[in-house]
Coordinates of C-alpha atoms in Angstrom, one line a residue:
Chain A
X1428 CA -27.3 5.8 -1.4
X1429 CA -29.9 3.1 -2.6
X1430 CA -28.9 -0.5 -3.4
X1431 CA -27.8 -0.9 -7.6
X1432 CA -27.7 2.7 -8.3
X1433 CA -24.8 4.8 -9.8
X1434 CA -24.2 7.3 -7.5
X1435 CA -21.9 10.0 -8.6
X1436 CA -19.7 12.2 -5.9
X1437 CA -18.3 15.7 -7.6
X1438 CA -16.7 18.2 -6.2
X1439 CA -13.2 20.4 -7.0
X1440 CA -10.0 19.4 -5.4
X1441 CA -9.5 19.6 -1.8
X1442 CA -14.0 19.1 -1.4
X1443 CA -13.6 15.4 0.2
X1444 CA -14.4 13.5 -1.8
X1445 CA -11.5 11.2 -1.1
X1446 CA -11.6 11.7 2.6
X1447 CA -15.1 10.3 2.3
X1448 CA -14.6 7.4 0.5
X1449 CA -11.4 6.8 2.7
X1450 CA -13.9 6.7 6.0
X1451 CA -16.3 4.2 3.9
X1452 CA -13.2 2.0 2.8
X1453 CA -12.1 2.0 6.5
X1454 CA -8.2 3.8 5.6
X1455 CA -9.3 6.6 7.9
X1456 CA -11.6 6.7 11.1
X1457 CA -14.2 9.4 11.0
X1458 CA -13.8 11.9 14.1
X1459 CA -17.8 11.6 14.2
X1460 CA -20.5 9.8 13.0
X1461 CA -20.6 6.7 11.1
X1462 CA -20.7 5.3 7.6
X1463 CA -21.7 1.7 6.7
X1464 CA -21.9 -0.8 3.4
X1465 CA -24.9 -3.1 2.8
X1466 CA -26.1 -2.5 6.5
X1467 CA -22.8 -3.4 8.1
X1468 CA -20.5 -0.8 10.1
X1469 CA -17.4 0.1 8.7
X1470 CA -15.9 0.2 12.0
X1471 CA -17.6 -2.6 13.9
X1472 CA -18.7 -4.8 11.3
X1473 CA -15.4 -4.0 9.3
X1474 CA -14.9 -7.3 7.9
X1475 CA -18.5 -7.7 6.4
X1476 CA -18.2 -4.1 5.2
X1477 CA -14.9 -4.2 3.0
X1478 CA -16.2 -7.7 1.8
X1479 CA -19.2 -5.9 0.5
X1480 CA -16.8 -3.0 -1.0
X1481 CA -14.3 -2.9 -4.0
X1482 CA -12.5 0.3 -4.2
X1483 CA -10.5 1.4 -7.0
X1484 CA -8.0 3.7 -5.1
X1485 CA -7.4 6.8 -7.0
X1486 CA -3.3 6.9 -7.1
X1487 CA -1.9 4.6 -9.6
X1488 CA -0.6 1.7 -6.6
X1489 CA 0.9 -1.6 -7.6
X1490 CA 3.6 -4.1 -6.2
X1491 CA 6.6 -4.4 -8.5
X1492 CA 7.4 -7.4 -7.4
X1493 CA 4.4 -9.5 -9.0
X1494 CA 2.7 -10.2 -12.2
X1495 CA -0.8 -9.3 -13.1
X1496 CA -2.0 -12.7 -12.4
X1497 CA -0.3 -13.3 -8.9
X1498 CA -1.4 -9.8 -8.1
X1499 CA -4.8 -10.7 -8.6
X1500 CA -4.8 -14.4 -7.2
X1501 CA -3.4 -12.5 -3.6
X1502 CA -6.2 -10.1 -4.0
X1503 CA -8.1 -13.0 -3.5
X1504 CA -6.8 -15.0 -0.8
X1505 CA -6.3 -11.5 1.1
X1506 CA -10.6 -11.6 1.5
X1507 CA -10.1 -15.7 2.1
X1508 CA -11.0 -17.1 -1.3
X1509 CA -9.0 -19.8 -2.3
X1510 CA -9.8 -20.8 -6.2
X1511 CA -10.6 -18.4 -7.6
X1512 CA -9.3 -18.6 -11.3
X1513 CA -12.1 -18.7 -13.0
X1514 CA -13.3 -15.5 -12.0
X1515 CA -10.0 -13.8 -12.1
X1516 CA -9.8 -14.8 -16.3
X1517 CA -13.5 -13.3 -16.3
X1518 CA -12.5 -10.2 -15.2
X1519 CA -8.9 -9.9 -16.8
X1520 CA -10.8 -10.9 -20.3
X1521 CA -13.4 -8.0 -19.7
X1522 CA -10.7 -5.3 -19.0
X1523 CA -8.1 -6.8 -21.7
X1524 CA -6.1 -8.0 -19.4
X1525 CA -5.4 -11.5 -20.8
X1526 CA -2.0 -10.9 -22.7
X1527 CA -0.5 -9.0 -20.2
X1528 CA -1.5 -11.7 -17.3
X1529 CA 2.2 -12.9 -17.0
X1530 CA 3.8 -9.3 -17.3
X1531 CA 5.5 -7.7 -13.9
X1532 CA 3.4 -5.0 -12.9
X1533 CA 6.5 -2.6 -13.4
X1534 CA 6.7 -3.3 -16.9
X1535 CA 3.2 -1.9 -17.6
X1536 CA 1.6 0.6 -19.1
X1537 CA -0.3 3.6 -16.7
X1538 CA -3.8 2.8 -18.3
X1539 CA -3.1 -1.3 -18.0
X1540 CA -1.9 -0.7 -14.2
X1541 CA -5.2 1.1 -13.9
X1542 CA -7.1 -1.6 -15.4
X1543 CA -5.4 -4.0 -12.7
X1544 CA -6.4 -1.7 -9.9
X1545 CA -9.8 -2.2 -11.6
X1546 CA -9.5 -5.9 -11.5
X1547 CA -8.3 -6.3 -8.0
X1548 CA -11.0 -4.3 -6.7
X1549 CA -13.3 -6.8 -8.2
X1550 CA -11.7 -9.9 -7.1
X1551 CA -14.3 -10.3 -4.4
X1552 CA -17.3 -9.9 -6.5
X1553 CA -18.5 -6.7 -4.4
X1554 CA -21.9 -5.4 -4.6
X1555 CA -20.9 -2.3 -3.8
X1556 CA -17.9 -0.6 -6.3
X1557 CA -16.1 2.5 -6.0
X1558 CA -14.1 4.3 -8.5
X1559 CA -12.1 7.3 -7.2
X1560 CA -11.5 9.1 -10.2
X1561 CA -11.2 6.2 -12.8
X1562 CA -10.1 8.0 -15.6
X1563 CA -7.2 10.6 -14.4
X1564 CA -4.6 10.2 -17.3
X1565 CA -6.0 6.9 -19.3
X1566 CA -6.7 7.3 -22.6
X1567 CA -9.8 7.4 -24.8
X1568 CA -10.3 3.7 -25.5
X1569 CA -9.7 2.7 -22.0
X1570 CA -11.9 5.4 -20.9
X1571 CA -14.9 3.9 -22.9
X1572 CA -14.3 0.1 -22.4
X1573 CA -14.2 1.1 -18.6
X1574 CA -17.4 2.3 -18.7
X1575 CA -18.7 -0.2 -20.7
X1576 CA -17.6 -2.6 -18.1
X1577 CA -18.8 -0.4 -15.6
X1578 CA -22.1 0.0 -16.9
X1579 CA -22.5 -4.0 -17.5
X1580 CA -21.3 -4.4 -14.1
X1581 CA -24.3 -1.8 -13.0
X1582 CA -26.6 -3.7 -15.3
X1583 CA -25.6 -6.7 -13.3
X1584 CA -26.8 -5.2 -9.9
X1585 CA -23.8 -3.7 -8.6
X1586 CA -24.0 -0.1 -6.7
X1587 CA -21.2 1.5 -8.3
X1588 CA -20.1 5.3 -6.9
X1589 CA -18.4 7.6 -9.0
X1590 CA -16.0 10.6 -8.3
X1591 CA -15.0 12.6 -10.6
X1592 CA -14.1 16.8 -11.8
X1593 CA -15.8 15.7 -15.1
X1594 CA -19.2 17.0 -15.2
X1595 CA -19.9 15.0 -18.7
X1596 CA -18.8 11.7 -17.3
X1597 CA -21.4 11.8 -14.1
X1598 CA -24.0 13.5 -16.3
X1599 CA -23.2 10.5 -18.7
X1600 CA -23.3 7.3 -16.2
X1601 CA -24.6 8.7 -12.8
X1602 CA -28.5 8.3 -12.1
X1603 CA -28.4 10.6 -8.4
X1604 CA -25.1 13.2 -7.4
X1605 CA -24.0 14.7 -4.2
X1606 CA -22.0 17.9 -4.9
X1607 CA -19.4 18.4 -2.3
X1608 CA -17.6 21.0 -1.4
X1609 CA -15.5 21.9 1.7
X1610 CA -16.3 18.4 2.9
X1611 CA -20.2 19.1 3.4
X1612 CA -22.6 18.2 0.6
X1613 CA -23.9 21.2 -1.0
X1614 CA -26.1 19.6 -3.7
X1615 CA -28.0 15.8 -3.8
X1616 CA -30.6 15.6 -6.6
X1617 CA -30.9 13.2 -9.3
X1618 CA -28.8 14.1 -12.3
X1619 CA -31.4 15.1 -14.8
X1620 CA -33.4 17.6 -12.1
X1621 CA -29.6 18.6 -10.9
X1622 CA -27.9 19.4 -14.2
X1623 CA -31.1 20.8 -15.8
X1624 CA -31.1 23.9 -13.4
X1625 CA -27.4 24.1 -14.6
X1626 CA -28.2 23.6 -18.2
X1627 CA -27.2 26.2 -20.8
X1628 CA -24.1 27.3 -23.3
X1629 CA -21.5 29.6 -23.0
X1630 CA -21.1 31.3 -26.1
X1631 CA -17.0 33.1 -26.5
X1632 CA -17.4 35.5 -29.0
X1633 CA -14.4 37.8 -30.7
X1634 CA -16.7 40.0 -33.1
X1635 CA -15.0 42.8 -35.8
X1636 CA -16.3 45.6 -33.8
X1637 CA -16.6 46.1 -30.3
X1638 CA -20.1 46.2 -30.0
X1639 CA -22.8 43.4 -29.7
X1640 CA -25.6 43.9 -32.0
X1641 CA -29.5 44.3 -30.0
X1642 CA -31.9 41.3 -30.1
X1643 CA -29.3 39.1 -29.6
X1644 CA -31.0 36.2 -27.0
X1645 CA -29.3 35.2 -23.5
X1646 CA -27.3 37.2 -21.5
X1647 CA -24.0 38.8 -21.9
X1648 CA -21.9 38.0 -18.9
X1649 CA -18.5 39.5 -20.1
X1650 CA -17.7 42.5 -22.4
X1651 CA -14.2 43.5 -23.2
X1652 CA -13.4 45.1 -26.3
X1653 CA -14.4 43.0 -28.8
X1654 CA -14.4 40.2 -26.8
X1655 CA -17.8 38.8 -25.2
X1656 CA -19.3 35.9 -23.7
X1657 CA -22.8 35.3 -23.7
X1658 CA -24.9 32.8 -21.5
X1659 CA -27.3 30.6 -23.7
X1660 CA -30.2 28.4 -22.6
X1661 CA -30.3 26.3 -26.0
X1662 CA -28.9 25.1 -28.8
X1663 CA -31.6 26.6 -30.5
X1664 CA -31.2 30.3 -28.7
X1665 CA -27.3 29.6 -30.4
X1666 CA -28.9 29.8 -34.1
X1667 CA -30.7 32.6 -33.4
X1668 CA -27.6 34.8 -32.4
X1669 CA -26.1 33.7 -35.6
X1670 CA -29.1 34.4 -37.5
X1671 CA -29.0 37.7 -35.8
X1672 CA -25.1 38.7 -36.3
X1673 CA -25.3 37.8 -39.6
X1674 CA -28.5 40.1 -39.9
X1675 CA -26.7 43.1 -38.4
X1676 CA -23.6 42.0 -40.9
X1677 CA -21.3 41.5 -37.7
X1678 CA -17.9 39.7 -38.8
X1679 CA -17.2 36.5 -36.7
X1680 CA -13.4 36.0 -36.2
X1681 CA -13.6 33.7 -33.8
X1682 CA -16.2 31.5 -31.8
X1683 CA -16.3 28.9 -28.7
X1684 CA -19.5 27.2 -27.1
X1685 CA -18.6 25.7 -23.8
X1686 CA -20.9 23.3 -21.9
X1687 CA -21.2 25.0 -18.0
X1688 CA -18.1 23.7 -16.3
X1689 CA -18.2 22.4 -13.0
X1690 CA -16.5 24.9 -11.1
X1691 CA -18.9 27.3 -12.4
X1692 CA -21.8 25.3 -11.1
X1693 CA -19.9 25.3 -8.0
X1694 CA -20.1 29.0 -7.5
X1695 CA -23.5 29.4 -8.7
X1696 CA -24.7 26.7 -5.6
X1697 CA -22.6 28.5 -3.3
X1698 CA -24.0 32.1 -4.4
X1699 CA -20.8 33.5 -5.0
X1700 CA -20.8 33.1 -8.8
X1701 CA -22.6 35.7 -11.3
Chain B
X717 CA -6.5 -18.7 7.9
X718 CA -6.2 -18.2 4.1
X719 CA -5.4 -14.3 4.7
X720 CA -3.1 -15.0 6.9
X721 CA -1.2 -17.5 4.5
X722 CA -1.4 -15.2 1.7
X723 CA -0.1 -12.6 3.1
X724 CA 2.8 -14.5 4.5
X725 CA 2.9 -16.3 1.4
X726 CA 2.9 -13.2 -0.6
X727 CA 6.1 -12.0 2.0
X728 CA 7.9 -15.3 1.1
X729 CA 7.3 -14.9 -2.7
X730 CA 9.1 -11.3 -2.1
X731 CA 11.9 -12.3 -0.9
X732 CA 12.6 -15.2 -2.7
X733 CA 12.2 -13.4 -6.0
X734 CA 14.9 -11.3 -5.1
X735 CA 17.2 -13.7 -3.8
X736 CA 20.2 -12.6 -4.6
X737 CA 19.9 -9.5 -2.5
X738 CA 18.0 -11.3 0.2
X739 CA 20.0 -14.5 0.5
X740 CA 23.4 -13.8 -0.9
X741 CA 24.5 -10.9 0.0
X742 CA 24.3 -11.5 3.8
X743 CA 26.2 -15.4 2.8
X744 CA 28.8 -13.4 1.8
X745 CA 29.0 -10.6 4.4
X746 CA 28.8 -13.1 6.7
X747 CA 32.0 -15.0 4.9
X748 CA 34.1 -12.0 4.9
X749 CA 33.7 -11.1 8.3
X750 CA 34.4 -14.8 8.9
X751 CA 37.7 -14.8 6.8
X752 CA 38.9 -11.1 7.5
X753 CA 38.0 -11.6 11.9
X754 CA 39.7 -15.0 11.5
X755 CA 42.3 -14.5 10.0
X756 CA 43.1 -11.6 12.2
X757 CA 42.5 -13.1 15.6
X758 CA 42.9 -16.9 14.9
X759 CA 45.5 -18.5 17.3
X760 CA 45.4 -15.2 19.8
X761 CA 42.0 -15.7 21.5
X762 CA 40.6 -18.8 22.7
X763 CA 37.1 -18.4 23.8
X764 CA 36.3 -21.8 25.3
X765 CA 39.2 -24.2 25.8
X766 CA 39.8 -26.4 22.5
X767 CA 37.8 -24.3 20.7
X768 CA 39.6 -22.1 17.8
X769 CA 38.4 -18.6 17.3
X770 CA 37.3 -19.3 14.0
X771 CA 35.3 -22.2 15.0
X772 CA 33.8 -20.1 18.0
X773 CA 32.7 -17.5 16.0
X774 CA 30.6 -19.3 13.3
X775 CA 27.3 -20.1 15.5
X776 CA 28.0 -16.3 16.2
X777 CA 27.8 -14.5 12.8
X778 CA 25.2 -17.4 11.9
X779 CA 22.8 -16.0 14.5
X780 CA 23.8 -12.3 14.0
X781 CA 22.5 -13.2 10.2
X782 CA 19.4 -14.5 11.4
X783 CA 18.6 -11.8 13.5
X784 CA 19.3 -9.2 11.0
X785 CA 17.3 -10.6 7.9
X786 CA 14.7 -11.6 10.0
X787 CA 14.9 -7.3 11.1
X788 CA 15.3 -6.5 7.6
X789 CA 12.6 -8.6 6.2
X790 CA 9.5 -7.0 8.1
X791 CA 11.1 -3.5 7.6
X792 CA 12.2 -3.6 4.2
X793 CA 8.6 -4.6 3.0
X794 CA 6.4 -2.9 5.2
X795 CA 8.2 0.3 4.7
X796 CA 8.3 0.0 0.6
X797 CA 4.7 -1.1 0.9
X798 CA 4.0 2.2 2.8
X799 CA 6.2 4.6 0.1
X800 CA 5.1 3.4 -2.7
X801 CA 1.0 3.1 -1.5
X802 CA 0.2 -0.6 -2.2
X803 CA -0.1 -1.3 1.7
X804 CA -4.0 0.1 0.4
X805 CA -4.5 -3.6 -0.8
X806 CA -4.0 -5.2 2.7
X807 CA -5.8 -2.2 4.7
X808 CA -8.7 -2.7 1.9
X809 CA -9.4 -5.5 2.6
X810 CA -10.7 -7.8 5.6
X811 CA -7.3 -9.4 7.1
X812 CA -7.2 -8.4 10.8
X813 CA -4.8 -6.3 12.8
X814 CA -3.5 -9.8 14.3
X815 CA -3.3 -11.3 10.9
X816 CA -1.3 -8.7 9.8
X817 CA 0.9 -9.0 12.3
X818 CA 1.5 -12.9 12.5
X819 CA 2.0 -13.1 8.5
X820 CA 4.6 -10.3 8.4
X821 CA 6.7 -11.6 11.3
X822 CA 6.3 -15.3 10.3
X823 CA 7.5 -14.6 6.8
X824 CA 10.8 -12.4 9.1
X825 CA 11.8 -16.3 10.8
X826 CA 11.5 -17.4 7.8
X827 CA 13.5 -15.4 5.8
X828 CA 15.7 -15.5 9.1
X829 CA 16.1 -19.2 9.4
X830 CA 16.7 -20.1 5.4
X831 CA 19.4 -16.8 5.6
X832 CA 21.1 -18.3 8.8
X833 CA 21.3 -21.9 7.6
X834 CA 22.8 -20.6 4.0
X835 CA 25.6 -19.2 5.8
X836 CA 25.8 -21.9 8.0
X837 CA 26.1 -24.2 5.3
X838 CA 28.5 -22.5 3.3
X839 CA 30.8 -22.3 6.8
X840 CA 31.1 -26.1 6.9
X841 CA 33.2 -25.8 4.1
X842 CA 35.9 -24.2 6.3
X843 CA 35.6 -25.2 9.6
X844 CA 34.4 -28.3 11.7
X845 CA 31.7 -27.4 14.0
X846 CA 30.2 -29.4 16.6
X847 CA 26.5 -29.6 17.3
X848 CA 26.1 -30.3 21.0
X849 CA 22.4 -29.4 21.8
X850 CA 20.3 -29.1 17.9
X851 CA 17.1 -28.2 19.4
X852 CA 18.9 -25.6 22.1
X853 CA 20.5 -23.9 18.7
X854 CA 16.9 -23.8 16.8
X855 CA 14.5 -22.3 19.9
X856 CA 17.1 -19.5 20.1
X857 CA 17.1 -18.8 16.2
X858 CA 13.3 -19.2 16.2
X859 CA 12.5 -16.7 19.0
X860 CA 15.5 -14.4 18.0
X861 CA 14.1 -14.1 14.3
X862 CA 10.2 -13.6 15.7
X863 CA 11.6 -10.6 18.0
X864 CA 13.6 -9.2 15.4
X865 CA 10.8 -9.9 12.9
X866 CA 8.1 -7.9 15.1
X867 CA 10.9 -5.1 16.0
X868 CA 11.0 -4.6 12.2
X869 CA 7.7 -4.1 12.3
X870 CA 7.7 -1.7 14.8
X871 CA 10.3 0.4 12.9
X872 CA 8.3 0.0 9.3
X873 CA 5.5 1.3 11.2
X874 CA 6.5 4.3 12.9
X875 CA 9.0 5.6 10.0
X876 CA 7.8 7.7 7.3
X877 CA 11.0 7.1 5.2
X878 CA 13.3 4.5 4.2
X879 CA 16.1 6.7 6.3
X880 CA 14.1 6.6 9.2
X881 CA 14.2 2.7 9.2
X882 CA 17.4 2.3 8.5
X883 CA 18.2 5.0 11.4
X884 CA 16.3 2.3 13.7
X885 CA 18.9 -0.3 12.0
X886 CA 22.5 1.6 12.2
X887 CA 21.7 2.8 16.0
X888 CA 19.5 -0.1 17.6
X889 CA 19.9 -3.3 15.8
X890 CA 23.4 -2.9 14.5
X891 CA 24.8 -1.6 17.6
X892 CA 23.0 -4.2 20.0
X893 CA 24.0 -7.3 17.6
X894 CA 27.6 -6.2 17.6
X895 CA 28.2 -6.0 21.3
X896 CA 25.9 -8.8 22.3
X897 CA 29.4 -11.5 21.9
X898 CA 29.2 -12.0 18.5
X899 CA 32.7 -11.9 17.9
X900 CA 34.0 -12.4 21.6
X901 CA 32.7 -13.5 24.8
X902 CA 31.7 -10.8 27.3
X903 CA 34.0 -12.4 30.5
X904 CA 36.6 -11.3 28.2
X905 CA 35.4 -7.4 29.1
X906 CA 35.9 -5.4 32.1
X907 CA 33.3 -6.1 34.7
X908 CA 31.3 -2.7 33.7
X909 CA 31.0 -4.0 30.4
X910 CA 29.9 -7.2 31.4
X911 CA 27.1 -5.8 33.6
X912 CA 26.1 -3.7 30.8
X913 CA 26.2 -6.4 28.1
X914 CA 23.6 -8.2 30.4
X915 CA 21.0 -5.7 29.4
X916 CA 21.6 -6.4 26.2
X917 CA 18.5 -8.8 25.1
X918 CA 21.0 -10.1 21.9
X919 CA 23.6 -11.2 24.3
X920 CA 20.9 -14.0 25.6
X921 CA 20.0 -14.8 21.9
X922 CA 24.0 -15.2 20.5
X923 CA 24.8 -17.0 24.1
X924 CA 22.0 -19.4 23.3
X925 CA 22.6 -20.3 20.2
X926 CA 26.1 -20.9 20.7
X927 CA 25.2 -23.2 23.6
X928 CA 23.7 -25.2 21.2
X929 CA 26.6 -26.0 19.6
X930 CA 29.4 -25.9 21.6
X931 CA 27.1 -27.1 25.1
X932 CA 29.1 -24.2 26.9
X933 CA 28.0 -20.7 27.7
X934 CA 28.6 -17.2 29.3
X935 CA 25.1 -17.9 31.4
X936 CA 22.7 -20.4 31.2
X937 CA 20.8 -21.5 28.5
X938 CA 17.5 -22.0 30.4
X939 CA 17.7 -18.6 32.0
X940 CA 18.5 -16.8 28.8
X941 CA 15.8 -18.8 27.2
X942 CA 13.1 -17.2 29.8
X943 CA 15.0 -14.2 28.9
X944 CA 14.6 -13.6 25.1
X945 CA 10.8 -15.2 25.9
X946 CA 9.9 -12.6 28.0
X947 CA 11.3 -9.8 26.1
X948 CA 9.4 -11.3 22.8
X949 CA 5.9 -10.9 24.6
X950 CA 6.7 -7.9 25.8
X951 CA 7.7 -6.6 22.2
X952 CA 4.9 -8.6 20.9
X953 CA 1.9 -7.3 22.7
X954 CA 3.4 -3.8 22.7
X955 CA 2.9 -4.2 18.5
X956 CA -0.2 -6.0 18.5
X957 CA -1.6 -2.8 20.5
X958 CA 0.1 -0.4 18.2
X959 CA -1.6 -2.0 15.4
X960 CA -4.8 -2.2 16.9
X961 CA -4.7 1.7 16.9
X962 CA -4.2 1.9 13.7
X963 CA -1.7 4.0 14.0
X964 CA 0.4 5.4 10.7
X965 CA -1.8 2.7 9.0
X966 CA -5.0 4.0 9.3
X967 CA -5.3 7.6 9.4

């Protein structure tokens, strides 16, 4: 991974995606090879490396027995920095942390204790962030100030890596993606090349009859009854089937148009899908 | 250094926010096994000659208290900080294996010494104790707390449960504080109890201490001194090495 990119990391449950990030944090030794952050072994080197990393751990961790602020301030001393206020209001004002600076951790809400795990990963100004699935269960205004932040931080020269299920998100933020998948990378391309060869719609179709009418574009990948679903290339291969059903004066009852999911792209890269 | 004193400070900060639990409820364990053994046995036994039995076993429950806060400090936190995940903060970030160790059982003599000196303040009120040898008194309480402190450790490390932990509690530390001559001195017992209460690493730590006071003992306070010592750096480096290998910590 190059130095200020956003580097996404997919994969389904169970790929190692974790694992990985676990090895580059230093919670769990490789049983070969080696990982490194900003030049400096993880194993070796290990107190350069975790200085250079901030890791937003992907279970929802705190300490009930602090507030947000004395969380934060022994985040800091924990990597030796002694005043480091300033920084800490920076951060807490950027993730909307300020009112809740004197609140226990207990008494918090899931998507503020995420922000805090956001916080204290940044502590430390790290050049190199990683979020382990930052938006599992927050809602959608947290969702988009994180990125926001995110993005800014980015902006700011920060390599940040991503994992996520969502395909959106990393087509959204992430400039290169690994796929993973049984722990070995099965895809590494920037996200516009990677995505494009995955590009398309899936068109869900329940019709009034049980048969499709001819010239209608893509391919049909399922047939049952009146039930089909058709695999588009465009938006613009979409209007045309409707221009065509409406043509043949096919009833619509009901319609869906999926983006690809990620599961789907998994099986296509690992040949098993249709 | 400043790891190391946050995460000792962050220990202390712990404890002292749940006081109650941490401070006084061993004061008043401590109390009622003062007032119920006292009252049972005052006027039969007498330990060393002028001393009443209620008087002899103060210094006793006083370092029994140490020695099980300073256990139950290390343990307790370690273990919660295990369960519930947020041990990731410390293993995220740079603090060394040998700053872990030294801020964890520093905070367990801590907790140890203000515990022991609570209940022996609170004793004063009801009986008169003397104070033969101060310094005698605190190297005992001091080195008893760090070994209990690092044994806690051990135990927080190797469990993967609370149950476990407090398994290493009812059957080690529980067991071995009781029959070091907390509440009785061991020439009292038949000789094969004597010889096996000599094995016993607390007996050296509750003999000690109680030199300090009363300037007499079952064995001598320099030998039991090299005693506990020893067994502390055995304990010690045995810990240190366990969390060198990561082990249970980093996977």
């Amino acid at each position: 991974m190059a130095e200020g990119e956003f580097f996404g990391l997919l994969g389904p449950n169970g790929a190692g995606k974790t694992t990985l990030i676990n090895v580059i944090a230093g919670l769990v030794r490789p049983d070969a090879g080696r990982a490194a952050v900003m030049g400096a072994d993880v194993g070796r080197d290990y107190r350069r490396a975790r200085r250079m990393l901030g890791v937003v751990p992907q279970e929802l961790v705190f300490d009930p027995f602090f507030t947000v602020r004395e969380t934060l301030r022994l985040q800091s001393g924990y990597y030796g920095l002694a005043r480091n206020d300033g920084w800490i209001d920076e951060v807490m004002h950027h993730l909307d942390l300020t009112a809740k600076a004197d609140a226990n951790m207990r008494s918090l809400s899931g998507g503020m204790k995420r922000r805090v795990l956001v916080a204290q990963a940044l502590v430390h100004k790290p050049p190199v962030i990683v979020l382990d699935e930052p938006t599992a269960g927050v809602d959608v205004e947290l969702r988009q100030g994180l990125w926001q932040f995110v993005r800014r931080l980015n902006r700011d020269g920060h390599s940040i890596v991503l994992t996520t299920h969502y395909l959106e998100e990393a087509e959204a933020h992430c400039q290169r993606i690994a796929l993973l998948k049984d722990g070995r990378i099965a895809a590494l391309d920037a996200t516009r090349s990677l995505l494009g060869s995955f590009s398309g719609l899936d068109l869900r179709l329940h019709l009034d009859r049980a048969a499709l009418p001819v010239g209608i574009p893509g391919r049909v990948v399922e047939a049952d009854g009146a039930h089909f679903r058709v695999r588009l290339a465009t938006y613009r291969e979409l209007e045309d089937a409707l221009v065509r059903l409406r043509e043949a004066g096919v009833g619509i009852r009901e319609m869906e148009v999926h983006p690809p999911d990620l599961e789907e792209v998994f099986l296509r890269l690992t040949g098993r899908g249709s | 250094m400043r790891r190391f004193s946050t995460l000792c400070y962050k220990e202390l900060l712990r404890f002292f926010k749940v006081s109650i639990q941490t401070v006084g409820a061993p004061v008043l364990t401590t109390l009622l096994y003062l007032v119920i053994f006292g009252h049972a046995l005052e006027g039969r036994l007498e330990v060393y000659r002028g001393v009443r039995y209620t008087v002899f076993l103060v210094p006793g429950l006083v370092m029994m208290a140490v020695l099980q806060n300073a256990f139950a400090n290390s343990s307790s936190s370690l273990i919660q900080s295990k369960i519930t995940g947020n041990i990731v903060f410390v293993l995220l970030a740079p603090v060394s294996y040998v700053e872990f160790f030294a801020a964890y059982v520093v905070a367990s003599i801590v907790r140890g010494l203000v515990v022991g000196l609570c209940v022996l303040a609170v004793t004063l009120f009801f009986v008169d104790l003397p104070l033969h040898a101060p310094l005698w008194a605190l190297a005992f309480a001091l080195l008893g707390a760090a070994l209990l402190g690092t044994l806690g450790l051990v135990a927080a490390v190797v469990s993967d449960k609370i149950d476990q932990v407090a398994a290493f509690q009812n059957f080690v530390v529980v067991p071995l504080t009781f029959l070091s001559g907390v509440f009785y001195s061991i020439h009292t017992l038949p000789p094969f109890w004597q010889r096996l209460s000599h094995a016993n690493p607390f007996f050296y730590m509750v003999d000690g201490f109680r030199y300090g006071f009363f300037g007499a003992s079952d064995f001598a306070p320099a030998a039991s001194l090299a005693i506990v010592f020893a067994s502390l750096l055995a304990v010690c480096s045995a810990t240190l090495w366990l969390l060198k290998s990561g082990y249970k910590l980093r996977y």
